[in-house]
Short mmCIF file of C-alpha atoms and ligand atoms in Angstrom, two decimals:
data_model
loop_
_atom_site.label_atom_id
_atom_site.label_comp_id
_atom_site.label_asym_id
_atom_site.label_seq_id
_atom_site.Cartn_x
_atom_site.Cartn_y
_atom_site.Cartn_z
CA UNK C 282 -23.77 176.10 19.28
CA UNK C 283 -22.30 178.23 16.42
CA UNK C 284 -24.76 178.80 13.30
CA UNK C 285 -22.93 177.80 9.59
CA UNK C 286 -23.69 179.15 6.71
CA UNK C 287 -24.30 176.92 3.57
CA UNK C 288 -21.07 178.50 2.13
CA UNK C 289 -19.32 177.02 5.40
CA UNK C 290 -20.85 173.64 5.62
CA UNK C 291 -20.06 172.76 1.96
CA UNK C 292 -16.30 174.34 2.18
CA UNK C 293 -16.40 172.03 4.75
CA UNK C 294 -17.74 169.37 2.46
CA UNK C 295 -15.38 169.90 -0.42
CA UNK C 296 -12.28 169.83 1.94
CA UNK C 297 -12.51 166.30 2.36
CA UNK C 298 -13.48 165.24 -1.20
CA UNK C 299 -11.73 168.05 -3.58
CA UNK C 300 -8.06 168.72 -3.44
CA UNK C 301 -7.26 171.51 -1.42
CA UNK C 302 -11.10 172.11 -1.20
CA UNK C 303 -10.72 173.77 -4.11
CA UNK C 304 -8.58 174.57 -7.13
CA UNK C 305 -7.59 176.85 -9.99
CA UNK C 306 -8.69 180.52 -9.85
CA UNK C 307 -12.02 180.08 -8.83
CA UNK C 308 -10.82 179.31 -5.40
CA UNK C 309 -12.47 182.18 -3.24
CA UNK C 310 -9.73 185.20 -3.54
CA UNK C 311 -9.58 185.86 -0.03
CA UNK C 312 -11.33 185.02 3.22
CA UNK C 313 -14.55 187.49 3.14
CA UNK C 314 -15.09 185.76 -0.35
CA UNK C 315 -17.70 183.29 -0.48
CA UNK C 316 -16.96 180.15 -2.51
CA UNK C 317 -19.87 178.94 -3.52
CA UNK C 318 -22.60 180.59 -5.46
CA UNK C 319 -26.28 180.50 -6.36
CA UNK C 320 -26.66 182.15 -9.42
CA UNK C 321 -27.45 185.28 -11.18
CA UNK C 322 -29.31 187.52 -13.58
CA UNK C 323 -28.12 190.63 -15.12
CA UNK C 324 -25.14 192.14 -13.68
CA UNK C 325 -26.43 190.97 -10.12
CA UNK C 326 -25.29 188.12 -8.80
CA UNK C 327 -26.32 185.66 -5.36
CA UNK C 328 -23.67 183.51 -3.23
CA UNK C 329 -25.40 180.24 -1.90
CA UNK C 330 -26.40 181.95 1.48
CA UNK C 331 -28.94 184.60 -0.08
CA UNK C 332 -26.09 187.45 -0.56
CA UNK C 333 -26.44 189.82 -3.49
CA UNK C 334 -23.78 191.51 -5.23
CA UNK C 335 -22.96 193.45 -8.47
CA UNK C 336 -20.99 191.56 -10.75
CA UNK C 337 -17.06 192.73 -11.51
CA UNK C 338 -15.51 189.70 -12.39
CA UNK C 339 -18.44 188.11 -14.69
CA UNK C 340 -17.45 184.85 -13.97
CA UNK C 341 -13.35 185.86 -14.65
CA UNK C 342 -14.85 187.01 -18.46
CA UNK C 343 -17.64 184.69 -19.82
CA UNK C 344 -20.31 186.53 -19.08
CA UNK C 345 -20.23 189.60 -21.64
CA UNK C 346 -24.09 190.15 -21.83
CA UNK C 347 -25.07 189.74 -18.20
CA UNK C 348 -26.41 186.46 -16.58
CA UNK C 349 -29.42 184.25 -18.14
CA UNK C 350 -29.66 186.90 -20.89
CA UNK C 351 -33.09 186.32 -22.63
CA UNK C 352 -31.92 186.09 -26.32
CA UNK C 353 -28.74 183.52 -25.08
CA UNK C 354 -31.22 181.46 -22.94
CA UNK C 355 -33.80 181.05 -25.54
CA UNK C 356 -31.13 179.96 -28.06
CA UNK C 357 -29.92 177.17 -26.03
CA UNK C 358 -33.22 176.27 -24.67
CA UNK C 359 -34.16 175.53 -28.12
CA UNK C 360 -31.20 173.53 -29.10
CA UNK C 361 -31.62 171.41 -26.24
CA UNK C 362 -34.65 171.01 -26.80
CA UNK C 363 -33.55 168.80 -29.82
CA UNK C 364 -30.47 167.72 -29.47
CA UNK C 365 -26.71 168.56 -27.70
CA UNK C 366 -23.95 165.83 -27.66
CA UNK C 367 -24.95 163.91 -30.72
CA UNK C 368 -23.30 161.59 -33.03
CA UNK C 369 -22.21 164.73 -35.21
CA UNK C 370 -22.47 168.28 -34.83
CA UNK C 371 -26.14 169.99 -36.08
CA UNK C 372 -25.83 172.68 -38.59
CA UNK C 373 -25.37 175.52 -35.98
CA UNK C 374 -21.49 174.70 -36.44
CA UNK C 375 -21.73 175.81 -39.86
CA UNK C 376 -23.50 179.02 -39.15
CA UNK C 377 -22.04 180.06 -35.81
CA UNK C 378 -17.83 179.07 -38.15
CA UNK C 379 -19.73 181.66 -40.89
CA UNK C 380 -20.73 183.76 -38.40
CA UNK C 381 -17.24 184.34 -36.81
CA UNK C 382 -15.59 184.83 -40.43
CA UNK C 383 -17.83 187.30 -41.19
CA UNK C 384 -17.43 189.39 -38.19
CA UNK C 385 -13.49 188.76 -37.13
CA UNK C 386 -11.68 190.45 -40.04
CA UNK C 387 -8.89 187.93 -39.96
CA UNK C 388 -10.62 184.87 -40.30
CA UNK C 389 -11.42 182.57 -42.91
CA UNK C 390 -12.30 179.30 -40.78
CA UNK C 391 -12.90 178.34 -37.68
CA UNK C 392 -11.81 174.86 -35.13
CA UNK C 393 -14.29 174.53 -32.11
CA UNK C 394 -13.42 173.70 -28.64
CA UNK C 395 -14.17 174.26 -24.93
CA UNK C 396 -11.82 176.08 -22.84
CA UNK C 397 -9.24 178.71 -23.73
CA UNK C 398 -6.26 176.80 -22.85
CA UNK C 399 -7.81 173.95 -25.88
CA UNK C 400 -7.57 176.68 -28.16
CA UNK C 401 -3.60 178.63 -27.03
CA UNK C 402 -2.69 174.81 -27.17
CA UNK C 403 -4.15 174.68 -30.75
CA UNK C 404 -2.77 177.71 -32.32
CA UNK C 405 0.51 176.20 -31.11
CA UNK C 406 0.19 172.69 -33.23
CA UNK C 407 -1.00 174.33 -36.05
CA UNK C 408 1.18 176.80 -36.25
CA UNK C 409 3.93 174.18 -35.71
CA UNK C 410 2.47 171.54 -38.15
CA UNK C 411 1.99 174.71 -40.89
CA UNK C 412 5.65 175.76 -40.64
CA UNK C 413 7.55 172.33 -39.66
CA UNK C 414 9.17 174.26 -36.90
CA UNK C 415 8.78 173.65 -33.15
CA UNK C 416 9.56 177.24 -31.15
CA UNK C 417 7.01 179.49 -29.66
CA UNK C 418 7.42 182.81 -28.18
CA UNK C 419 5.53 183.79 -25.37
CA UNK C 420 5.91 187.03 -22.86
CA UNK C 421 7.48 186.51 -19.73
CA UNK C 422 4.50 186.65 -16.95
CA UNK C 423 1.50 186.20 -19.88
CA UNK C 424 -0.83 183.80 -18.87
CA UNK C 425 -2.08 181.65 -21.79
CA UNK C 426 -4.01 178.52 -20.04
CA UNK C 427 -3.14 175.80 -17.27
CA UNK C 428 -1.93 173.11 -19.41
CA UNK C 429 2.01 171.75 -18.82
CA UNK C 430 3.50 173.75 -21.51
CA UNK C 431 2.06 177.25 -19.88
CA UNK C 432 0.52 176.79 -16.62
CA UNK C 433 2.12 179.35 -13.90
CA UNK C 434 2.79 176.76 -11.40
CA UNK C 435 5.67 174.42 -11.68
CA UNK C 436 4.51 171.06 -9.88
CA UNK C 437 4.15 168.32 -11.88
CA UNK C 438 5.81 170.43 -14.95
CA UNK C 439 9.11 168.71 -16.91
CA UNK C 440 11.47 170.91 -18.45
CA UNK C 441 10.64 168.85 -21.59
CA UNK C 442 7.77 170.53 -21.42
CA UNK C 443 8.39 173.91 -22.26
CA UNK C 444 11.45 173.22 -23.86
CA UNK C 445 10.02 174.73 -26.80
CA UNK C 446 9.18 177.96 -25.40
CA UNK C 447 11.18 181.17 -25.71
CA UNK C 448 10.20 184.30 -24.15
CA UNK C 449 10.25 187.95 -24.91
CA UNK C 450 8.82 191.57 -22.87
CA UNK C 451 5.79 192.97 -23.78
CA UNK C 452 5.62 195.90 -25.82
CA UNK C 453 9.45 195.62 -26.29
CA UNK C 454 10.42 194.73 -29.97
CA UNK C 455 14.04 194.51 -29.21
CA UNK C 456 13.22 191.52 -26.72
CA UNK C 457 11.14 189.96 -29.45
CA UNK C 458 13.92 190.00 -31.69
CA UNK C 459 16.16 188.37 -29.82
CA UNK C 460 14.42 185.80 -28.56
CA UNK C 461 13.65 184.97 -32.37
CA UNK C 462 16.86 185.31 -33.40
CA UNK C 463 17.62 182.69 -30.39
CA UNK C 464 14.98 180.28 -31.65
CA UNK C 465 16.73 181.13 -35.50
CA UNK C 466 14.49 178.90 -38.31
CA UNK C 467 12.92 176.82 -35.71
CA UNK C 468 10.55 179.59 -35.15
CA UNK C 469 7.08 178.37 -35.47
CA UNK C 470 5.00 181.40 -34.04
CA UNK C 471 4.62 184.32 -31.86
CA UNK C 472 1.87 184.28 -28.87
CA UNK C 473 0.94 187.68 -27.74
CA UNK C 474 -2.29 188.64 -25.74
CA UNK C 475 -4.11 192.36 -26.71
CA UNK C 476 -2.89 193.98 -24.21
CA UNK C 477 -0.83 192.86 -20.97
CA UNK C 478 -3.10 191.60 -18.49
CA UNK C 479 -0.70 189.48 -15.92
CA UNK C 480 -2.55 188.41 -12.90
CA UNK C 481 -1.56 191.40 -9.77
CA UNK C 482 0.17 193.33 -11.83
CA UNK C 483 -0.90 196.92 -13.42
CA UNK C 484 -2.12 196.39 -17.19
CA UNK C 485 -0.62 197.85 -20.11
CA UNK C 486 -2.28 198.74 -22.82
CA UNK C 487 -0.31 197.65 -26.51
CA UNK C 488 1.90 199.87 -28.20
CA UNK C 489 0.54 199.87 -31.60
CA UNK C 490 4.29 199.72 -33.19
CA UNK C 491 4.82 196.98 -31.32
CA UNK C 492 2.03 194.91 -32.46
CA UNK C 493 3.19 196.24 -36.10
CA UNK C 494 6.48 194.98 -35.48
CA UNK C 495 5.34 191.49 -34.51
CA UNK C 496 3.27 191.34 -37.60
CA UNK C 497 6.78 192.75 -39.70
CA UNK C 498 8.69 190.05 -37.58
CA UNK C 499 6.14 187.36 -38.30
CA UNK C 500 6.06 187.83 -42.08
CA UNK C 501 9.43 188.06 -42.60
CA UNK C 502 10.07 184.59 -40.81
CA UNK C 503 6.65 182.85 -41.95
CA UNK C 504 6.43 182.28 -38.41
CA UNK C 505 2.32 182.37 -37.19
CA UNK C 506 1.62 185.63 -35.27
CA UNK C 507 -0.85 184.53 -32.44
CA UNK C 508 -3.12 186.19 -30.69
CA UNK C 509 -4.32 184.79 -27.38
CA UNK C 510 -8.37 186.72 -27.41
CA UNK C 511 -9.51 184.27 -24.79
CA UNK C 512 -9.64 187.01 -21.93
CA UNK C 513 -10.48 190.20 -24.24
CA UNK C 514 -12.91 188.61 -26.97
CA UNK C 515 -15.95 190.53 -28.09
CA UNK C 516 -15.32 192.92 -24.80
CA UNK C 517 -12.91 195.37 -26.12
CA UNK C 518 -13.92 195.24 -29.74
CA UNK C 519 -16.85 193.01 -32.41
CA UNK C 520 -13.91 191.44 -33.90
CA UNK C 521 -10.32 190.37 -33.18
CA UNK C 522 -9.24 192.69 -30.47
CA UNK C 523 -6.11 194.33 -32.11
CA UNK C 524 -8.68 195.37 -35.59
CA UNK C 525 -8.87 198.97 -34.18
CA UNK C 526 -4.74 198.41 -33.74
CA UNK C 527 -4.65 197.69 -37.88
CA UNK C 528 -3.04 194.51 -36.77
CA UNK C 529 -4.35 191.22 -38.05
CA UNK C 530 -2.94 187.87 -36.37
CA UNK C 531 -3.18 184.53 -38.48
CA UNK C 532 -4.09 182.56 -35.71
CA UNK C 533 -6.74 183.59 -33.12
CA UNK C 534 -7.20 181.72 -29.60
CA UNK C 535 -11.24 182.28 -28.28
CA UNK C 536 -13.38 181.18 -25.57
CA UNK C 537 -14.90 182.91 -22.11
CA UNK C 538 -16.91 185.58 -23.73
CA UNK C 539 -18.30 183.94 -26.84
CA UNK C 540 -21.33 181.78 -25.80
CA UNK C 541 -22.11 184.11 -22.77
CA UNK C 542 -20.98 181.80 -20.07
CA UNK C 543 -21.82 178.19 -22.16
CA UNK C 544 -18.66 176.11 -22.62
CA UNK C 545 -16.72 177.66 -25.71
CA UNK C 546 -13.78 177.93 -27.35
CA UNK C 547 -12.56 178.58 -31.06
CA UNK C 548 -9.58 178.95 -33.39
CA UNK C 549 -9.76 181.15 -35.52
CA UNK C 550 -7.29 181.09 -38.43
CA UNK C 551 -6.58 182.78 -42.03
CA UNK C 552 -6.00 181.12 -45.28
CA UNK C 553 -2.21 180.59 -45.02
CA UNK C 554 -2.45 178.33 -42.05
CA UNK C 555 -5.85 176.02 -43.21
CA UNK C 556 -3.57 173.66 -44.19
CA UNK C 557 -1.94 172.96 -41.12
CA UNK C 558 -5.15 173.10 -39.38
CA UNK C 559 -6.52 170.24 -41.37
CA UNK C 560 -3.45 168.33 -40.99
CA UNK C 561 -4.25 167.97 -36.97
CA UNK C 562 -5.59 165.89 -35.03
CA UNK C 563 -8.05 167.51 -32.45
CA UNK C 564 -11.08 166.77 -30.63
CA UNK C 565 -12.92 166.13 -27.75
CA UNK C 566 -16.09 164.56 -27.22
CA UNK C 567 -18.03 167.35 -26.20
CA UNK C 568 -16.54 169.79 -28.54
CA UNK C 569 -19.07 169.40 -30.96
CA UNK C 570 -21.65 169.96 -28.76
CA UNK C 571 -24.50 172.44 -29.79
CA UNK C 572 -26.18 173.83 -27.17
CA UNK C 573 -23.38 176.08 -26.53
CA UNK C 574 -23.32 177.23 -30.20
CA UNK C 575 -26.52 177.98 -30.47
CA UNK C 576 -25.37 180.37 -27.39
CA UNK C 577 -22.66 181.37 -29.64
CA UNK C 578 -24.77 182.29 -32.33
CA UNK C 579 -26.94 184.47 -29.99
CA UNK C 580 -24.52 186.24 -27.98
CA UNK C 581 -22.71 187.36 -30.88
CA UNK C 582 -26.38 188.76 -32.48
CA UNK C 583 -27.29 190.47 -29.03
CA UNK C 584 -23.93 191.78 -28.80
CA UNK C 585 -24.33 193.12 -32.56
CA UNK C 586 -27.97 194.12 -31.73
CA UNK C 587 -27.83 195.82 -28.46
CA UNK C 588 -25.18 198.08 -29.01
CA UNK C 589 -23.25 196.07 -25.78
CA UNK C 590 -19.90 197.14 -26.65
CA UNK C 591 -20.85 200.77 -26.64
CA UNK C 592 -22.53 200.10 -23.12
CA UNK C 593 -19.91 197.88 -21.82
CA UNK C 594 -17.51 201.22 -22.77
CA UNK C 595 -19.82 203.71 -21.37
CA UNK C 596 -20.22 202.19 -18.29
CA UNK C 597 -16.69 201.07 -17.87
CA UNK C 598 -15.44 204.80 -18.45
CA UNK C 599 -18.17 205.99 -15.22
CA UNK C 600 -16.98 203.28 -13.32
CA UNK C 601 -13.35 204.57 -13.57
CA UNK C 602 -14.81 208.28 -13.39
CA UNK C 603 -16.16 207.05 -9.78
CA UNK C 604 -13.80 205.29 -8.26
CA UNK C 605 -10.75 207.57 -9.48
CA UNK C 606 -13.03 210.66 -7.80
CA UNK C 607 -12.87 208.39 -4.83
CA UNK C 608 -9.31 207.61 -4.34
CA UNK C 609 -8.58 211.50 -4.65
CA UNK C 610 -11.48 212.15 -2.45
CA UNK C 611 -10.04 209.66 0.29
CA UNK C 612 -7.01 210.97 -1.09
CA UNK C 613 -5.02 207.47 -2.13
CA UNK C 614 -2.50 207.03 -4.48
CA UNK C 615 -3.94 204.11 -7.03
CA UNK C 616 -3.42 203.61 -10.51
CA UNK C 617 -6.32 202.20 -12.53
CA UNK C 618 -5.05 200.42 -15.76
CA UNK C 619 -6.32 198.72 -18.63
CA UNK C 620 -9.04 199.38 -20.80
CA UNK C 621 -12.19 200.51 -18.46
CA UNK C 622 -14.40 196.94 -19.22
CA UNK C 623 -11.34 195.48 -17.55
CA UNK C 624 -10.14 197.31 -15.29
CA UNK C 625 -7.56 196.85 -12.55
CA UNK C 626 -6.85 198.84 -9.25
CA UNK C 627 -3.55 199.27 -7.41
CA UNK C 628 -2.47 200.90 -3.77
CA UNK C 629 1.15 202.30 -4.39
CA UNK C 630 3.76 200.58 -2.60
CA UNK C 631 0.84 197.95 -1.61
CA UNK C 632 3.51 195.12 -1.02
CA UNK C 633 1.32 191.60 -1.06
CA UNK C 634 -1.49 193.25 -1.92
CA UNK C 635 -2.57 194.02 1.62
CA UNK C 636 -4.34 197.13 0.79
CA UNK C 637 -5.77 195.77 -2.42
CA UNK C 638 -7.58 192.84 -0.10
CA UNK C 639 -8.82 195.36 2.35
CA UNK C 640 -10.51 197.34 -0.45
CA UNK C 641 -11.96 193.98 -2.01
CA UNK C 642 -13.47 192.74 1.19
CA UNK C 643 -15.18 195.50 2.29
CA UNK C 644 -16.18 196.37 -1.52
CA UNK C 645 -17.52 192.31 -1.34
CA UNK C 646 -19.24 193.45 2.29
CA UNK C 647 -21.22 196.76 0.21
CA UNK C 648 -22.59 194.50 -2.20
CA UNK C 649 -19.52 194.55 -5.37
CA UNK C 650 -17.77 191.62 -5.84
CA UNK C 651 -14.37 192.39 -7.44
CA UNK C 652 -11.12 190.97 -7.16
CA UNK C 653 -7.98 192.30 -5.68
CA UNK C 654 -5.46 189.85 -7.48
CA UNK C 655 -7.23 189.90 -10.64
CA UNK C 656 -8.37 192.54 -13.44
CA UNK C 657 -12.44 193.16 -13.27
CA UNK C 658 -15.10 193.00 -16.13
CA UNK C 659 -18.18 195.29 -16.59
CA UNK C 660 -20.75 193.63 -18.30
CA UNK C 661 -23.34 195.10 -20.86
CA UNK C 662 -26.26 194.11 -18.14
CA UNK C 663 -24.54 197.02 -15.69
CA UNK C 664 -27.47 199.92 -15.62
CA UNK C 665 -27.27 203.04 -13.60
CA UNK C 666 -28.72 201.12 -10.48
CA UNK C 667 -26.29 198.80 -10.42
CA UNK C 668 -23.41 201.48 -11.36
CA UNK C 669 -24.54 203.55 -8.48
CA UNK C 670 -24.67 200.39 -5.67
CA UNK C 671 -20.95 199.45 -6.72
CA UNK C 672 -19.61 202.97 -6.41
CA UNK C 673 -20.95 202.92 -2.74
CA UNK C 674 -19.89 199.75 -2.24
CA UNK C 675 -15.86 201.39 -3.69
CA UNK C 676 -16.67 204.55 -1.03
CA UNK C 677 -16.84 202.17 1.49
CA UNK C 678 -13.82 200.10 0.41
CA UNK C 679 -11.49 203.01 0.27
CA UNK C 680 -13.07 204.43 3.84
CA UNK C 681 -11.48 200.91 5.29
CA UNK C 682 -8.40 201.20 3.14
CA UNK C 683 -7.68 204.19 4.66
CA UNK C 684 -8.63 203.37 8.38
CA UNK C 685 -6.23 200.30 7.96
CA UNK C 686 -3.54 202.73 7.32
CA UNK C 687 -4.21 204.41 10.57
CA UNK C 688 -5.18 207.77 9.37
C1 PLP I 840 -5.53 185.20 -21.89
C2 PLP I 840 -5.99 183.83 -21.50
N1 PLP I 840 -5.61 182.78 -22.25
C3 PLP I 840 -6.00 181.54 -21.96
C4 PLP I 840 -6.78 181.28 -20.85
C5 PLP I 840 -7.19 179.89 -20.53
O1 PLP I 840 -8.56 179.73 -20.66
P1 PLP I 840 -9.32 178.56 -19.91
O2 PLP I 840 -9.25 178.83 -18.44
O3 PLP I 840 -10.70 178.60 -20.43
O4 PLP I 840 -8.62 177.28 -20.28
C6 PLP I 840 -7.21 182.35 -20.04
C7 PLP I 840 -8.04 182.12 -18.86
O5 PLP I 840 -8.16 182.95 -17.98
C8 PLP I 840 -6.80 183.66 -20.37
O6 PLP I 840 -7.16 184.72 -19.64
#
C-alpha cells in the first residue's frame, strides 16, 4: 500500500470541499511544491510533513521581519490579551494612524483595512469622490488586487466593470498622456506601482522622470496620483517607496508588510484628498480590529530599531552576488531584475517558464523555497546560515537546469 504524506491526504481533502482544491496565488506553484504548511520562525520555514526550507517568498510579502518575530508577537499577545474585535477600535488606531504620518512623508491621515486589494479599491473612491470624476489609469499587465474592477482573470468580470479604467505603459510618459487625454476631465487619478513587478515577467525598476512626469501630469489635471505600496511597503524604503525617487503620491495603497504577517491594510492620503476620504463610506467588521495594529505598531518600531532595511539590502545584494556567480559558473544566460529584496530570475528564451520550474523545484528539493512565476522577498530574519543553505540549494537548481538542457 502506498504511504501519503499529510500534504497529500489533505490536498486530497480540500479537493472535494474547496474549489479547485485551492485558489488564488497561494495555490502550490508547481508540482514539487507543497501546499500546505506548518509554520515558521525566522527566515526558516516547515511544510506540514516536517520539511524545512529558507524563506524567499515570505508569505508573497507580509513577512518583512521574519516569522513569530519576538517584538511583533509580544505586541499582539498583549492586545489580545485585552481585547481584538470590539465594539470600537482601542487607542492603538490612533497611535499606529500617527505613527504612519510621521514616518511616510506624504501622509497626513490614515483609513484602515485588511487586504491590499481593500485599500487599491479605496484610493479609487476617494480619489473619485475628491475630484467628481470617474476614470482611472492603470498600466497594462500591473496587478493591483483580485476584485472585479482589476483582477487578471476574466470569469465572472462585466465590461461594466472596468469601464472606467484606461490604461497606459510603464515608464512611458507618452502612453500616460494619451490615455489621459482619452479619459479628458473625467480623469479622477493615476494608479502606478514603485516599480513594475508583473507576475513572470522581468521587473523594471522606475524611471525617475517618469514618476516626475506623473506627478507634473497629476497636478496639472487635479487628478489623484496613486501609488499602489501594497507589494513594496517598508521593504524597499521606511516610508512611501518612491521618497528616495523625490516623488510624493497623494494617495497611498498599504498592506502585506505592515503588521508582519497580521491582517493589514491602510490608505494613506495627504491633505488635499481628506475630504473625499471622509465623504466615503467604508468598512468592514474586522477592520477595526486591534490585534493586528498593535502588530503594526511593532513592526514598524523593529523595523526602525533593527536597522532591517539595511539588512534586508545587504543580504538581498549577496543573494544576487551568489546566484549571478552561479549562472556564469554553470554558465546560463539569466537576468536577475528588480531591486535585490525582491528579486526575480529569468532563463533566456525560457518559453512557459520550463526552465524557471526546473530551477524552483530542485531549489524547493535543497531546502529554498522560491517561486518561478513570481518575484522573491528576503526578509530581515535571513543571517549568513541561512544565506549560505539557499545559495546551495541555487547550485543545485542551476546543476538540474542545465542537465535538463542536455548538456
Ligand atoms: C501591488 C499589489 N497591489 C495589490 C495587491 C492585492 O493585495 P491583497 O492580495 O492583499 O488583496 C497585491 C497582492 O499581491 C499587490 O502585489
Amino acid at each position: 500500500m502506498t504511504e501519503h504524506t499529510t500534504d497529500e491526504r489533505l490536498r486530497e481533502r480540500a479537493r472535494a470541499v474547496i474549489p479547485g482544491g485551492m485558489y488564488g496565488h497561494q495555490a502550490a506553484p508547481g508540482a514539487a511544491y507543497p501546499q500546505f504548511m506548518r509554520g515558521g520562525r525566522g527566515a526558516r520555514i516547515w511544510d506540514v510533513d516536517g520539511n524545512e526550507y529558507v524563506d524567499l517568498m515570505c508569505s508573497y510579502g507580509p513577512v518583512v521581519l521574519g516569522h513569530r518575530h519576538p517584538r511583533v508577537e509580544a505586541a499582539a499577545a498583549e492586545q489580545a490579551a485585552s481585547g481584538d474585535c470590539q465594539n470600537g477600535p482601542g487607542p492603538v488606531m490612533v497611535d499606529l494612524a500617527e505613527l504612519l504620518v510621521q514616518t511616510v512623508r506624504h501622509a497626513d491621515w490614515a483609513i484602515f483595512a485588511k487586504n491590499g486589494t481593500d485599500a487599491t479599491t479605496m484610493c479609487c473612491t476617494i480619489a473619485r469622490a475628491q475630484t467628481g470624476r470617474d476614470k482611472i489609469l492603470v498600466a497594462t499587465g500591473a496587478y493591483h488586487g483580485a476584485a472585479p474592477w482589476c483582477t487578471p482573470r476574466p470569469a465572472g468580470v462585466t465590461p461594466q466593470d472596468r469601464a472606467n479604467l484606461g490604461h497606459y505603459t510603464f515608464n512611458d510618459l507618452a502612453s500616460v498622456r494619451s490615455a489621459a487625454a482619452r479619459a479628458g476631465d473625467d480623469l479622477a487619478g493615476i494608479m502606478v506601482s514603485p516599480f513594475k513587478h508583473d507576475a513572470g515577467y522581468d521587473q523594471e525598476l522606475v524611471d525617475p522622470a517618469f514618476a516626475r512626469g506623473l506627478r507634473a501630469l497629476c497636478d496639472e489635471t487635479g487628478a489623484a496620483l496613486i501609488l499602489d505600496d501594497v507589494r513594496c511597503g517598508f521593504r524597499l524604503h521606511l516610508g512611501s517607496s518612491w521618497e528616495p525617487v523625490g516623488v510624493d503620491p497623494d494617495l497611498s495603497a498599504w498592506s502585506k508588510a505592515i503588521a508582519n504577517g497580521r491582517a493589514l491594510a491602510a490608505v494613506l492620503g495627504n491633505d488635499a484628498f481628506r475630504g473625499g476620504a471622509q465623504q466615503v463610506f467604508v468598512t468592514g467588521s474586522f477592520w477595526f480590529s486591534a490585534v493586528p495594529m498593535a502588530a503594526a505598531v511593532a513592526t514598524i518600531g523593529a523595523l526602525k530599531d533593527e536597522g532591517a532595511i539595511e539588512t534586508m539590502r545587504r543580504q538581498g545584494e549577496a543573494l544576487r552576488d551568489g546566484i549571478l556567480d552561479q549562472a556564469r559558473a554553470w554558465d546560463l544566460a539569466v537576468r536577475y531584475t528588480g531591486p535585490p529584496v525582491m528579486p526575480y530570475l529569468t532563463f533566456a528564451g525560457d518559453q512557459g517558464h520550463e526552465l524557471a520550474g526546473v530551477f524552483a523545484a530542485q531549489a524547493l528539493r535543497g531546502g529554498a523555497y522560491l517561486h518561478p512565476r513570481h518575484n522573491w522577498f528576503v526578509s530581515a530574519a535571513m543571517t549568513g546560515d541561512d544565506l549560505a543553505l539557499a545559495l546551495e540549494a541555487t547550485d543545485q537548481a542551476f546543476a538540474a537546469v542545465r542537465k535538463h538542457l542536455g548538456q
